[in-house]
Amino acid sequence: MGVFAFARYSSAALGYQCDLEPAVKKVLIHCSTMLTTVWLVIIVCAFWIMRYCWKRRRLWYLASKIPGLSGYPIVGSALDLTGTNEKCLKFLRTHLKKYYPTVKIWVGSWLWVAVSDPDDVETVIKSTKCLGRKFLKDVLDHGRAGDGLITLSGDKWTYHRKEIMPTFKLSVLKNYISIFQKYSFELVNKWSSDANGKEMDIFNVICYYNLHMVFSTIMGVDIDSNNKKLNKYLISIHNLKKLIIDFLRNPCPKFHSLLYAKKIKNNTKDFVDFPNFVVSEKISSVKNKMIENRSNKEYESQSGNIKLGYLDHLVESLLSGSSVLSEEEIRGETVSTMFAGFETTAPGSSFALMLLAFHPDIQDRAFQELVDIFGYDKMQPATFEDLKEMTYLEQIINETLRLYPSIPITMRDVEEEIPIKNYIIPADCTIMINFLRNPKYFTDPDKFDPDNFSPEKKSTRHPFVFKPFSDGPRICVGAKYAMLQMKVLLSTILRYYKILPVGKLEDLERLESTISIIPVLGVKLQVKAILNGAILTQTPLVNSDTRARALTSTLQRSTQQTEWIFRLTSCSGLDPRPAGNKE
Ligand code: HEM
């Protein structure tokens, strides 16, 4: 309004002061209106910038005290983070090492502060001032993927977590061991035809079995491998992980969200569709079970004593009216847990196998531990007691995660200032918690040495030097689950096969991060069947073992399954076939 009044006033003034042609007068009026508008825009912008600077003065002040990369004006270090994921991860790892223990990185106006000193890590991990992960919610179609533990914060996160934690108790997890074992037997049986030293890329196959283990245990459903929704879901995960990484390194994340809005929306839809399908199936199956049991007058909800798996417990509580989570919240949680559980243990097991292939002495020691537990009987399924005895295998898994952590960097929003040893981490930045291969605490930090996790060494080390599953209030809910699952899978493979290396050990250092970490050149190795500890030179062992076939036959999905993996992975840009077999 002010602009128009001013314009009218100027036109009157012009008309009075000089006797100009009406056309010229009109132009002058336009000019003065425009000029006024420009001035007003400049004043509003200046005011906005001043307000922005005033609000961020403390953040800038505290950031200026922290060493690290200042980057270029406006974009910060965003340009250094462009290019391949491998290059980006290398850049981060180099600078985290260079500026150890605390480093700042500007990505546009977004400040990241990475901490690596164990005392600082402990302070941050245990703090309640940095519990959120809003940036993840922003990219997942602004929360349209539903809210689960991964994206939630505040009170909602607290009561969700309280409801979910009991479903990951050891008493529940123990029931899953036989399922892990069944799928592990199926995997070794599947490899039997390749157990003659053929080069294999095992990553996608391990992912595949891992996925089925997650469904059969936590979700309590058997999923048909040919399910179209599942296929789309896996492709959407692959795409979303890429979008999340691109979002994180974009100097203007909001612009990224706008630019890729359609892609994010489409992928979020597929990402949500499949978990929704699983929840709906579970609801109808639990309903039927309840009706059946009620008509037999036997029904009594088991969800109270929490012996049920994750989804069974949530759905039973919902249907029996004792749930604190609504159906929508259960759907959001399922999306979140599937995402967190999928692919985290697969890199862990794959890296462990590759490292064992390159370190035959360590592999032999692990094998000896298994012989001490099972003798040479390969078909004896592992019990919880057996798994507890696999202490050296546990050291191997820990050492693998130290060198190749499945989640290399944990990021959280800082809501309030957090004082650490030498600095104050400002509010409104993002904290990055990471565990370097730290020469201060490991004599040869790049060497694979499971004895780094012997009880003696562990007891003399700061506990926060290494926390692959994090700690504090947001500690990974699946930590025990993951450890049991990896132990069953690795022990079964080692009881059946000698793992041999392909390529060079240095190739393992070529890493890329798509949230979880994977080797750029794939997970290639050879397996050779063993009998009583000796490599079998002729017939593949498992196919000739009738007991093995009997145990795995119920789970075998024949060639259909392999075709499915090929379809799936080639759609998502991954190809599990060995290098020389891609015709
Ligand atoms: C090797 C395997 C795994 C590793 C290394 C791992 C690591 C992590 C890490 C570092 C976090 C972040 C914690 C933080 O912000 O402080 C996390 C969170 C989480 N993980 Fe895992 N994880 C693994 C397997 C699993 C599995 C198998 C599941 C589920 C079945 C799972 C479920 C979750 C959930 C739900 C969260 C979010 C917890 C919360 O924010 O409250 N994880 N995990």
PDB file of N, CA and C in Angstrom, residues 70-157:
ATOM      1  N   SER A  70      37.505 -23.998   6.598  1.00  0.00           N
ATOM      2  CA  SER A  70      36.612 -22.852   6.437  1.00  0.00           C
ATOM      3  C   SER A  70      35.931 -22.929   5.076  1.00  0.00           C
ATOM      4  N   GLY A  71      36.634 -23.535   4.109  1.00  0.00           N
ATOM      5  CA  GLY A  71      36.063 -23.664   2.765  1.00  0.00           C
ATOM      6  C   GLY A  71      35.983 -22.344   2.029  1.00  0.00           C
ATOM      7  N   TYR A  72      35.155 -22.291   1.008  1.00  0.00           N
ATOM      8  CA  TYR A  72      34.993 -21.092   0.185  1.00  0.00           C
ATOM      9  C   TYR A  72      33.813 -20.268   0.708  1.00  0.00           C
ATOM     10  N   PRO A  73      33.774 -18.968   0.350  1.00  0.00           N
ATOM     11  CA  PRO A  73      32.634 -18.169   0.803  1.00  0.00           C
ATOM     12  C   PRO A  73      31.312 -18.777   0.310  1.00  0.00           C
ATOM     13  N   ILE A  74      30.312 -18.636   1.092  1.00  0.00           N
ATOM     14  CA  ILE A  74      28.931 -19.101   0.843  1.00  0.00           C
ATOM     15  C   ILE A  74      28.808 -20.636   0.777  1.00  0.00           C
ATOM     16  N   VAL A  75      29.598 -21.308  -0.098  1.00  0.00           N
ATOM     17  CA  VAL A  75      29.385 -22.763  -0.241  1.00  0.00           C
ATOM     18  C   VAL A  75      30.186 -23.573   0.774  1.00  0.00           C
ATOM     19  N   GLY A  76      31.138 -22.960   1.454  1.00  0.00           N
ATOM     20  CA  GLY A  76      31.971 -23.695   2.417  1.00  0.00           C
ATOM     21  C   GLY A  76      32.767 -24.787   1.731  1.00  0.00           C
ATOM     22  N   SER A  77      32.721 -26.008   2.291  1.00  0.00           N
ATOM     23  CA  SER A  77      33.498 -27.121   1.706  1.00  0.00           C
ATOM     24  C   SER A  77      32.640 -27.980   0.787  1.00  0.00           C
ATOM     25  N   ALA A  78      31.451 -27.464   0.422  1.00  0.00           N
ATOM     26  CA  ALA A  78      30.537 -28.279  -0.391  1.00  0.00           C
ATOM     27  C   ALA A  78      31.182 -28.747  -1.686  1.00  0.00           C
ATOM     28  N   LEU A  79      32.053 -27.884  -2.276  1.00  0.00           N
ATOM     29  CA  LEU A  79      32.673 -28.267  -3.551  1.00  0.00           C
ATOM     30  C   LEU A  79      33.612 -29.460  -3.370  1.00  0.00           C
ATOM     31  N   ASP A  80      34.271 -29.514  -2.190  1.00  0.00           N
ATOM     32  CA  ASP A  80      35.165 -30.647  -1.930  1.00  0.00           C
ATOM     33  C   ASP A  80      34.405 -31.940  -1.729  1.00  0.00           C
ATOM     34  N   LEU A  81      33.131 -31.815  -1.409  1.00  0.00           N
ATOM     35  CA  LEU A  81      32.331 -33.020  -1.162  1.00  0.00           C
ATOM     36  C   LEU A  81      31.605 -33.510  -2.414  1.00  0.00           C
ATOM     37  N   THR A  82      31.826 -32.801  -3.524  1.00  0.00           N
ATOM     38  CA  THR A  82      31.163 -33.241  -4.761  1.00  0.00           C
ATOM     39  C   THR A  82      31.925 -34.432  -5.346  1.00  0.00           C
ATOM     40  N   GLY A  83      31.395 -34.994  -6.402  1.00  0.00           N
ATOM     41  CA  GLY A  83      32.057 -36.135  -7.052  1.00  0.00           C
ATOM     42  C   GLY A  83      31.537 -37.444  -6.503  1.00  0.00           C
ATOM     43  N   THR A  84      32.335 -38.482  -6.679  1.00  0.00           N
ATOM     44  CA  THR A  84      31.846 -39.814  -6.288  1.00  0.00           C
ATOM     45  C   THR A  84      31.777 -39.932  -4.764  1.00  0.00           C
ATOM     46  N   ASN A  85      30.988 -40.901  -4.311  1.00  0.00           N
ATOM     47  CA  ASN A  85      30.893 -41.161  -2.874  1.00  0.00           C
ATOM     48  C   ASN A  85      32.243 -41.544  -2.297  1.00  0.00           C
ATOM     49  N   GLU A  86      33.022 -42.264  -3.108  1.00  0.00           N
ATOM     50  CA  GLU A  86      34.349 -42.711  -2.658  1.00  0.00           C
ATOM     51  C   GLU A  86      35.225 -41.491  -2.352  1.00  0.00           C
ATOM     52  N   LYS A  87      35.196 -40.517  -3.284  1.00  0.00           N
ATOM     53  CA  LYS A  87      36.021 -39.305  -3.128  1.00  0.00           C
ATOM     54  C   LYS A  87      35.566 -38.520  -1.888  1.00  0.00           C
ATOM     55  N   CYS A  88      34.264 -38.442  -1.749  1.00  0.00           N
ATOM     56  CA  CYS A  88      33.686 -37.681  -0.640  1.00  0.00           C
ATOM     57  C   CYS A  88      34.078 -38.303   0.713  1.00  0.00           C
ATOM     58  N   LEU A  89      33.976 -39.636   0.787  1.00  0.00           N
ATOM     59  CA  LEU A  89      34.318 -40.319   2.041  1.00  0.00           C
ATOM     60  C   LEU A  89      35.813 -40.169   2.343  1.00  0.00           C
ATOM     61  N   LYS A  90      36.629 -40.246   1.287  1.00  0.00           N
ATOM     62  CA  LYS A  90      38.076 -40.113   1.445  1.00  0.00           C
ATOM     63  C   LYS A  90      38.413 -38.720   1.989  1.00  0.00           C
ATOM     64  N   PHE A  91      37.739 -37.711   1.423  1.00  0.00           N
ATOM     65  CA  PHE A  91      37.959 -36.328   1.856  1.00  0.00           C
ATOM     66  C   PHE A  91      37.642 -36.196   3.352  1.00  0.00           C
ATOM     67  N   LEU A  92      36.501 -36.761   3.746  1.00  0.00           N
ATOM     68  CA  LEU A  92      36.095 -36.659   5.156  1.00  0.00           C
ATOM     69  C   LEU A  92      37.093 -37.378   6.059  1.00  0.00           C
ATOM     70  N   ARG A  93      37.441 -38.611   5.667  1.00  0.00           N
ATOM     71  CA  ARG A  93      38.361 -39.405   6.507  1.00  0.00           C
ATOM     72  C   ARG A  93      39.703 -38.704   6.657  1.00  0.00           C
ATOM     73  N   THR A  94      40.219 -38.124   5.546  1.00  0.00           N
ATOM     74  CA  THR A  94      41.517 -37.442   5.584  1.00  0.00           C
ATOM     75  C   THR A  94      41.461 -36.267   6.549  1.00  0.00           C
ATOM     76  N   HIS A  95      40.387 -35.489   6.467  1.00  0.00           N
ATOM     77  CA  HIS A  95      40.334 -34.287   7.299  1.00  0.00           C
ATOM     78  C   HIS A  95      40.001 -34.577   8.755  1.00  0.00           C
ATOM     79  N   LEU A  96      39.257 -35.651   8.987  1.00  0.00           N
ATOM     80  CA  LEU A  96      38.984 -36.025  10.375  1.00  0.00           C
ATOM     81  C   LEU A  96      40.294 -36.423  11.041  1.00  0.00           C
ATOM     82  N   LYS A  97      41.149 -37.085  10.272  1.00  0.00           N
ATOM     83  CA  LYS A  97      42.451 -37.516  10.782  1.00  0.00           C
ATOM     84  C   LYS A  97      43.356 -36.303  10.979  1.00  0.00           C
ATOM     85  N   LYS A  98      43.377 -35.428   9.971  1.00  0.00           N
ATOM     86  CA  LYS A  98      44.282 -34.283   9.988  1.00  0.00           C
ATOM     87  C   LYS A  98      43.994 -33.362  11.174  1.00  0.00           C
ATOM     88  N   TYR A  99      42.734 -33.122  11.442  1.00  0.00           N
ATOM     89  CA  TYR A  99      42.376 -32.177  12.502  1.00  0.00           C
ATOM     90  C   TYR A  99      41.974 -32.869  13.802  1.00  0.00           C
ATOM     91  N   TYR A 100      42.313 -34.150  13.934  1.00  0.00           N
ATOM     92  CA  TYR A 100      41.946 -34.898  15.144  1.00  0.00           C
ATOM     93  C   TYR A 100      42.251 -34.069  16.394  1.00  0.00           C
ATOM     94  N   PRO A 101      41.461 -33.991  17.411  1.00  0.00           N
ATOM     95  CA  PRO A 101      40.244 -34.773  17.634  1.00  0.00           C
ATOM     96  C   PRO A 101      38.942 -34.037  17.282  1.00  0.00           C
ATOM     97  N   THR A 102      39.030 -32.719  16.979  1.00  0.00           N
ATOM     98  CA  THR A 102      37.777 -31.994  16.691  1.00  0.00           C
ATOM     99  C   THR A 102      37.944 -31.204  15.406  1.00  0.00           C
ATOM    100  N   VAL A 103      36.982 -31.284  14.545  1.00  0.00           N
ATOM    101  CA  VAL A 103      37.089 -30.551  13.280  1.00  0.00           C
ATOM    102  C   VAL A 103      35.725 -30.001  12.875  1.00  0.00           C
ATOM    103  N   LYS A 104      35.770 -28.780  12.306  1.00  0.00           N
ATOM    104  CA  LYS A 104      34.497 -28.217  11.789  1.00  0.00           C
ATOM    105  C   LYS A 104      34.535 -28.260  10.257  1.00  0.00           C
ATOM    106  N   ILE A 105      33.380 -28.448   9.690  1.00  0.00           N
ATOM    107  CA  ILE A 105      33.250 -28.428   8.228  1.00  0.00           C
ATOM    108  C   ILE A 105      31.983 -27.630   7.913  1.00  0.00           C
ATOM    109  N   TRP A 106      32.133 -26.629   7.050  1.00  0.00           N
ATOM    110  CA  TRP A 106      30.955 -25.870   6.620  1.00  0.00           C
ATOM    111  C   TRP A 106      30.455 -26.443   5.296  1.00  0.00           C
ATOM    112  N   VAL A 107      29.176 -26.772   5.242  1.00  0.00           N
ATOM    113  CA  VAL A 107      28.575 -27.149   3.955  1.00  0.00           C
ATOM    114  C   VAL A 107      27.506 -26.093   3.710  1.00  0.00           C
ATOM    115  N   GLY A 108      27.859 -25.078   2.908  1.00  0.00           N
ATOM    116  CA  GLY A 108      26.998 -23.901   2.799  1.00  0.00           C
ATOM    117  C   GLY A 108      26.927 -23.243   4.170  1.00  0.00           C
ATOM    118  N   SER A 109      25.709 -22.966   4.625  1.00  0.00           N
ATOM    119  CA  SER A 109      25.583 -22.338   5.944  1.00  0.00           C
ATOM    120  C   SER A 109      25.410 -23.383   7.050  1.00  0.00           C
ATOM    121  N   TRP A 110      25.537 -24.646   6.666  1.00  0.00           N
ATOM    122  CA  TRP A 110      25.313 -25.755   7.590  1.00  0.00           C
ATOM    123  C   TRP A 110      26.652 -26.137   8.226  1.00  0.00           C
ATOM    124  N   LEU A 111      26.711 -26.067   9.550  1.00  0.00           N
ATOM    125  CA  LEU A 111      27.960 -26.397  10.238  1.00  0.00           C
ATOM    126  C   LEU A 111      27.943 -27.832  10.743  1.00  0.00           C
ATOM    127  N   TRP A 112      29.010 -28.581  10.384  1.00  0.00           N
ATOM    128  CA  TRP A 112      29.176 -29.927  10.938  1.00  0.00           C
ATOM    129  C   TRP A 112      30.366 -29.866  11.883  1.00  0.00           C
ATOM    130  N   VAL A 113      30.238 -30.474  13.041  1.00  0.00           N
ATOM    131  CA  VAL A 113      31.389 -30.581  13.948  1.00  0.00           C
ATOM    132  C   VAL A 113      31.617 -32.063  14.232  1.00  0.00           C
ATOM    133  N   ALA A 114      32.830 -32.536  13.884  1.00  0.00           N
ATOM    134  CA  ALA A 114      33.130 -33.953  14.106  1.00  0.00           C
ATOM    135  C   ALA A 114      33.980 -34.105  15.357  1.00  0.00           C
ATOM    136  N   VAL A 115      33.613 -35.062  16.206  1.00  0.00           N
ATOM    137  CA  VAL A 115      34.418 -35.321  17.407  1.00  0.00           C
ATOM    138  C   VAL A 115      34.924 -36.765  17.388  1.00  0.00           C
ATOM    139  N   SER A 116      36.179 -36.949  17.798  1.00  0.00           N
ATOM    140  CA  SER A 116      36.767 -38.290  17.791  1.00  0.00           C
ATOM    141  C   SER A 116      37.440 -38.655  19.113  1.00  0.00           C
ATOM    142  N   ASP A 117      37.748 -37.664  19.941  1.00  0.00           N
ATOM    143  CA  ASP A 117      38.391 -37.976  21.210  1.00  0.00           C
ATOM    144  C   ASP A 117      37.405 -38.750  22.095  1.00  0.00           C
ATOM    145  N   PRO A 118      37.852 -39.872  22.702  1.00  0.00           N
ATOM    146  CA  PRO A 118      36.907 -40.700  23.472  1.00  0.00           C
ATOM    147  C   PRO A 118      36.160 -39.951  24.565  1.00  0.00           C
ATOM    148  N   ASP A 119      36.834 -38.999  25.244  1.00  0.00           N
ATOM    149  CA  ASP A 119      36.130 -38.244  26.288  1.00  0.00           C
ATOM    150  C   ASP A 119      35.020 -37.392  25.679  1.00  0.00           C
ATOM    151  N   ASP A 120      35.347 -36.751  24.545  1.00  0.00           N
ATOM    152  CA  ASP A 120      34.346 -35.917  23.863  1.00  0.00           C
ATOM    153  C   ASP A 120      33.206 -36.777  23.315  1.00  0.00           C
ATOM    154  N   VAL A 121      33.591 -37.946  22.750  1.00  0.00           N
ATOM    155  CA  VAL A 121      32.570 -38.843  22.200  1.00  0.00           C
ATOM    156  C   VAL A 121      31.610 -39.254  23.311  1.00  0.00           C
ATOM    157  N   GLU A 122      32.163 -39.574  24.470  1.00  0.00           N
ATOM    158  CA  GLU A 122      31.320 -39.984  25.611  1.00  0.00           C
ATOM    159  C   GLU A 122      30.351 -38.857  25.999  1.00  0.00           C
ATOM    160  N   THR A 123      30.906 -37.619  26.081  1.00  0.00           N
ATOM    161  CA  THR A 123      30.056 -36.483  26.463  1.00  0.00           C
ATOM    162  C   THR A 123      28.898 -36.330  25.482  1.00  0.00           C
ATOM    163  N   VAL A 124      29.240 -36.379  24.197  1.00  0.00           N
ATOM    164  CA  VAL A 124      28.227 -36.124  23.168  1.00  0.00           C
ATOM    165  C   VAL A 124      27.203 -37.259  23.090  1.00  0.00           C
ATOM    166  N   ILE A 125      27.712 -38.494  23.092  1.00  0.00           N
ATOM    167  CA  ILE A 125      26.813 -39.646  22.950  1.00  0.00           C
ATOM    168  C   ILE A 125      25.821 -39.721  24.109  1.00  0.00           C
ATOM    169  N   LYS A 126      26.293 -39.361  25.307  1.00  0.00           N
ATOM    170  CA  LYS A 126      25.413 -39.475  26.480  1.00  0.00           C
ATOM    171  C   LYS A 126      24.513 -38.247  26.650  1.00  0.00           C
ATOM    172  N   SER A 127      24.817 -37.195  25.894  1.00  0.00           N
ATOM    173  CA  SER A 127      24.077 -35.944  26.077  1.00  0.00           C
ATOM    174  C   SER A 127      22.632 -36.054  25.571  1.00  0.00           C
ATOM    175  N   THR A 128      21.756 -35.355  26.248  1.00  0.00           N
ATOM    176  CA  THR A 128      20.359 -35.319  25.782  1.00  0.00           C
ATOM    177  C   THR A 128      20.110 -34.052  24.946  1.00  0.00           C
ATOM    178  N   LYS A 129      21.213 -33.301  24.687  1.00  0.00           N
ATOM    179  CA  LYS A 129      21.053 -32.060  23.929  1.00  0.00           C
ATOM    180  C   LYS A 129      21.229 -32.268  22.425  1.00  0.00           C
ATOM    181  N   CYS A 130      21.517 -33.504  22.040  1.00  0.00           N
ATOM    182  CA  CYS A 130      21.687 -33.736  20.584  1.00  0.00           C
ATOM    183  C   CYS A 130      21.072 -35.080  20.227  1.00  0.00           C
ATOM    184  N   LEU A 131      19.769 -35.183  20.412  1.00  0.00           N
ATOM    185  CA  LEU A 131      19.122 -36.473  20.154  1.00  0.00           C
ATOM    186  C   LEU A 131      18.401 -36.544  18.802  1.00  0.00           C
ATOM    187  N   GLY A 132      18.245 -35.406  18.139  1.00  0.00           N
ATOM    188  CA  GLY A 132      17.420 -35.400  16.916  1.00  0.00           C
ATOM    189  C   GLY A 132      18.186 -35.740  15.640  1.00  0.00           C
ATOM    190  N   ARG A 133      17.425 -36.147  14.622  1.00  0.00           N
ATOM    191  CA  ARG A 133      18.011 -36.349  13.282  1.00  0.00           C
ATOM    192  C   ARG A 133      17.047 -35.737  12.261  1.00  0.00           C
ATOM    193  N   LYS A 134      16.831 -34.414  12.420  1.00  0.00           N
ATOM    194  CA  LYS A 134      15.829 -33.752  11.598  1.00  0.00           C
ATOM    195  C   LYS A 134      16.210 -33.787  10.118  1.00  0.00           C
ATOM    196  N   PHE A 135      17.518 -33.741   9.869  1.00  0.00           N
ATOM    197  CA  PHE A 135      17.967 -33.696   8.473  1.00  0.00           C
ATOM    198  C   PHE A 135      17.484 -34.922   7.688  1.00  0.00           C
ATOM    199  N   LEU A 136      17.356 -36.069   8.384  1.00  0.00           N
ATOM    200  CA  LEU A 136      16.879 -37.285   7.708  1.00  0.00           C
ATOM    201  C   LEU A 136      15.398 -37.157   7.361  1.00  0.00           C
ATOM    202  N   LYS A 137      14.676 -36.571   8.303  1.00  0.00           N
ATOM    203  CA  LYS A 137      13.233 -36.365   8.108  1.00  0.00           C
ATOM    204  C   LYS A 137      13.008 -35.427   6.911  1.00  0.00           C
ATOM    205  N   ASP A 138      13.892 -34.418   6.802  1.00  0.00           N
ATOM    206  CA  ASP A 138      13.758 -33.442   5.712  1.00  0.00           C
ATOM    207  C   ASP A 138      13.846 -34.111   4.347  1.00  0.00           C
ATOM    208  N   VAL A 139      14.802 -35.071   4.243  1.00  0.00           N
ATOM    209  CA  VAL A 139      14.967 -35.672   2.922  1.00  0.00           C
ATOM    210  C   VAL A 139      13.923 -36.751   2.662  1.00  0.00           C
ATOM    211  N   LEU A 140      13.442 -37.411   3.706  1.00  0.00           N
ATOM    212  CA  LEU A 140      12.447 -38.465   3.490  1.00  0.00           C
ATOM    213  C   LEU A 140      11.073 -37.844   3.266  1.00  0.00           C
ATOM    214  N   ASP A 141      11.007 -37.011   2.249  1.00  0.00           N
ATOM    215  CA  ASP A 141       9.766 -36.379   1.847  1.00  0.00           C
ATOM    216  C   ASP A 141       9.079 -35.693   3.030  1.00  0.00           C
ATOM    217  N   HIS A 142       9.865 -34.939   3.777  1.00  0.00           N
ATOM    218  CA  HIS A 142       9.376 -34.170   4.913  1.00  0.00           C
ATOM    219  C   HIS A 142       8.520 -35.000   5.862  1.00  0.00           C
ATOM    220  N   GLY A 143       9.036 -36.176   6.165  1.00  0.00           N
ATOM    221  CA  GLY A 143       8.364 -37.002   7.160  1.00  0.00           C
ATOM    222  C   GLY A 143       7.216 -37.822   6.600  1.00  0.00           C
ATOM    223  N   ARG A 144       6.993 -37.760   5.277  1.00  0.00           N
ATOM    224  CA  ARG A 144       5.864 -38.510   4.726  1.00  0.00           C
ATOM    225  C   ARG A 144       6.134 -40.020   4.718  1.00  0.00           C
ATOM    226  N   ALA A 145       7.410 -40.364   5.012  1.00  0.00           N
ATOM    227  CA  ALA A 145       7.729 -41.786   5.110  1.00  0.00           C
ATOM    228  C   ALA A 145       7.252 -42.327   6.457  1.00  0.00           C
ATOM    229  N   GLY A 146       6.665 -41.474   7.260  1.00  0.00           N
ATOM    230  CA  GLY A 146       6.215 -41.898   8.591  1.00  0.00           C
ATOM    231  C   GLY A 146       7.370 -41.727   9.568  1.00  0.00           C
ATOM    232  N   ASP A 147       7.010 -41.624  10.832  1.00  0.00           N
ATOM    233  CA  ASP A 147       8.041 -41.397  11.832  1.00  0.00           C
ATOM    234  C   ASP A 147       8.364 -42.665  12.590  1.00  0.00           C
ATOM    235  N   GLY A 148       9.644 -42.904  12.722  1.00  0.00           N
ATOM    236  CA  GLY A 148      10.091 -44.046  13.526  1.00  0.00           C
ATOM    237  C   GLY A 148      11.277 -43.608  14.359  1.00  0.00           C
ATOM    238  N   LEU A 149      11.864 -44.562  15.084  1.00  0.00           N
ATOM    239  CA  LEU A 149      12.972 -44.198  15.980  1.00  0.00           C
ATOM    240  C   LEU A 149      14.055 -43.388  15.278  1.00  0.00           C
ATOM    241  N   ILE A 150      14.344 -43.729  14.040  1.00  0.00           N
ATOM    242  CA  ILE A 150      15.451 -43.058  13.346  1.00  0.00           C
ATOM    243  C   ILE A 150      15.213 -41.559  13.207  1.00  0.00           C
ATOM    244  N   THR A 151      13.976 -41.175  12.881  1.00  0.00           N
ATOM    245  CA  THR A 151      13.719 -39.756  12.613  1.00  0.00           C
ATOM    246  C   THR A 151      13.076 -39.014  13.789  1.00  0.00           C
ATOM    247  N   LEU A 152      12.552 -39.761  14.756  1.00  0.00           N
ATOM    248  CA  LEU A 152      11.825 -39.095  15.847  1.00  0.00           C
ATOM    249  C   LEU A 152      12.759 -38.416  16.846  1.00  0.00           C
ATOM    250  N   SER A 153      12.225 -37.440  17.548  1.00  0.00           N
ATOM    251  CA  SER A 153      12.943 -36.879  18.699  1.00  0.00           C
ATOM    252  C   SER A 153      11.901 -36.429  19.728  1.00  0.00           C
ATOM    253  N   GLY A 154      12.372 -35.942  20.861  1.00  0.00           N
ATOM    254  CA  GLY A 154      11.467 -35.434  21.897  1.00  0.00           C
ATOM    255  C   GLY A 154      10.671 -36.537  22.579  1.00  0.00           C
ATOM    256  N   ASP A 155       9.496 -36.150  23.105  1.00  0.00           N
ATOM    257  CA  ASP A 155       8.680 -37.077  23.900  1.00  0.00           C
ATOM    258  C   ASP A 155       8.214 -38.282  23.097  1.00  0.00           C
ATOM    259  N   LYS A 156       7.920 -38.017  21.812  1.00  0.00           N
ATOM    260  CA  LYS A 156       7.405 -39.090  20.965  1.00  0.00           C
ATOM    261  C   LYS A 156       8.462 -40.195  20.834  1.00  0.00           C
ATOM    262  N   TRP A 157       9.708 -39.747  20.611  1.00  0.00           N
ATOM    263  CA  TRP A 157      10.812 -40.719  20.512  1.00  0.00           C
ATOM    264  C   TRP A 157      10.911 -41.518  21.806  1.00  0.00           C
TER     265      TRP A 157
END
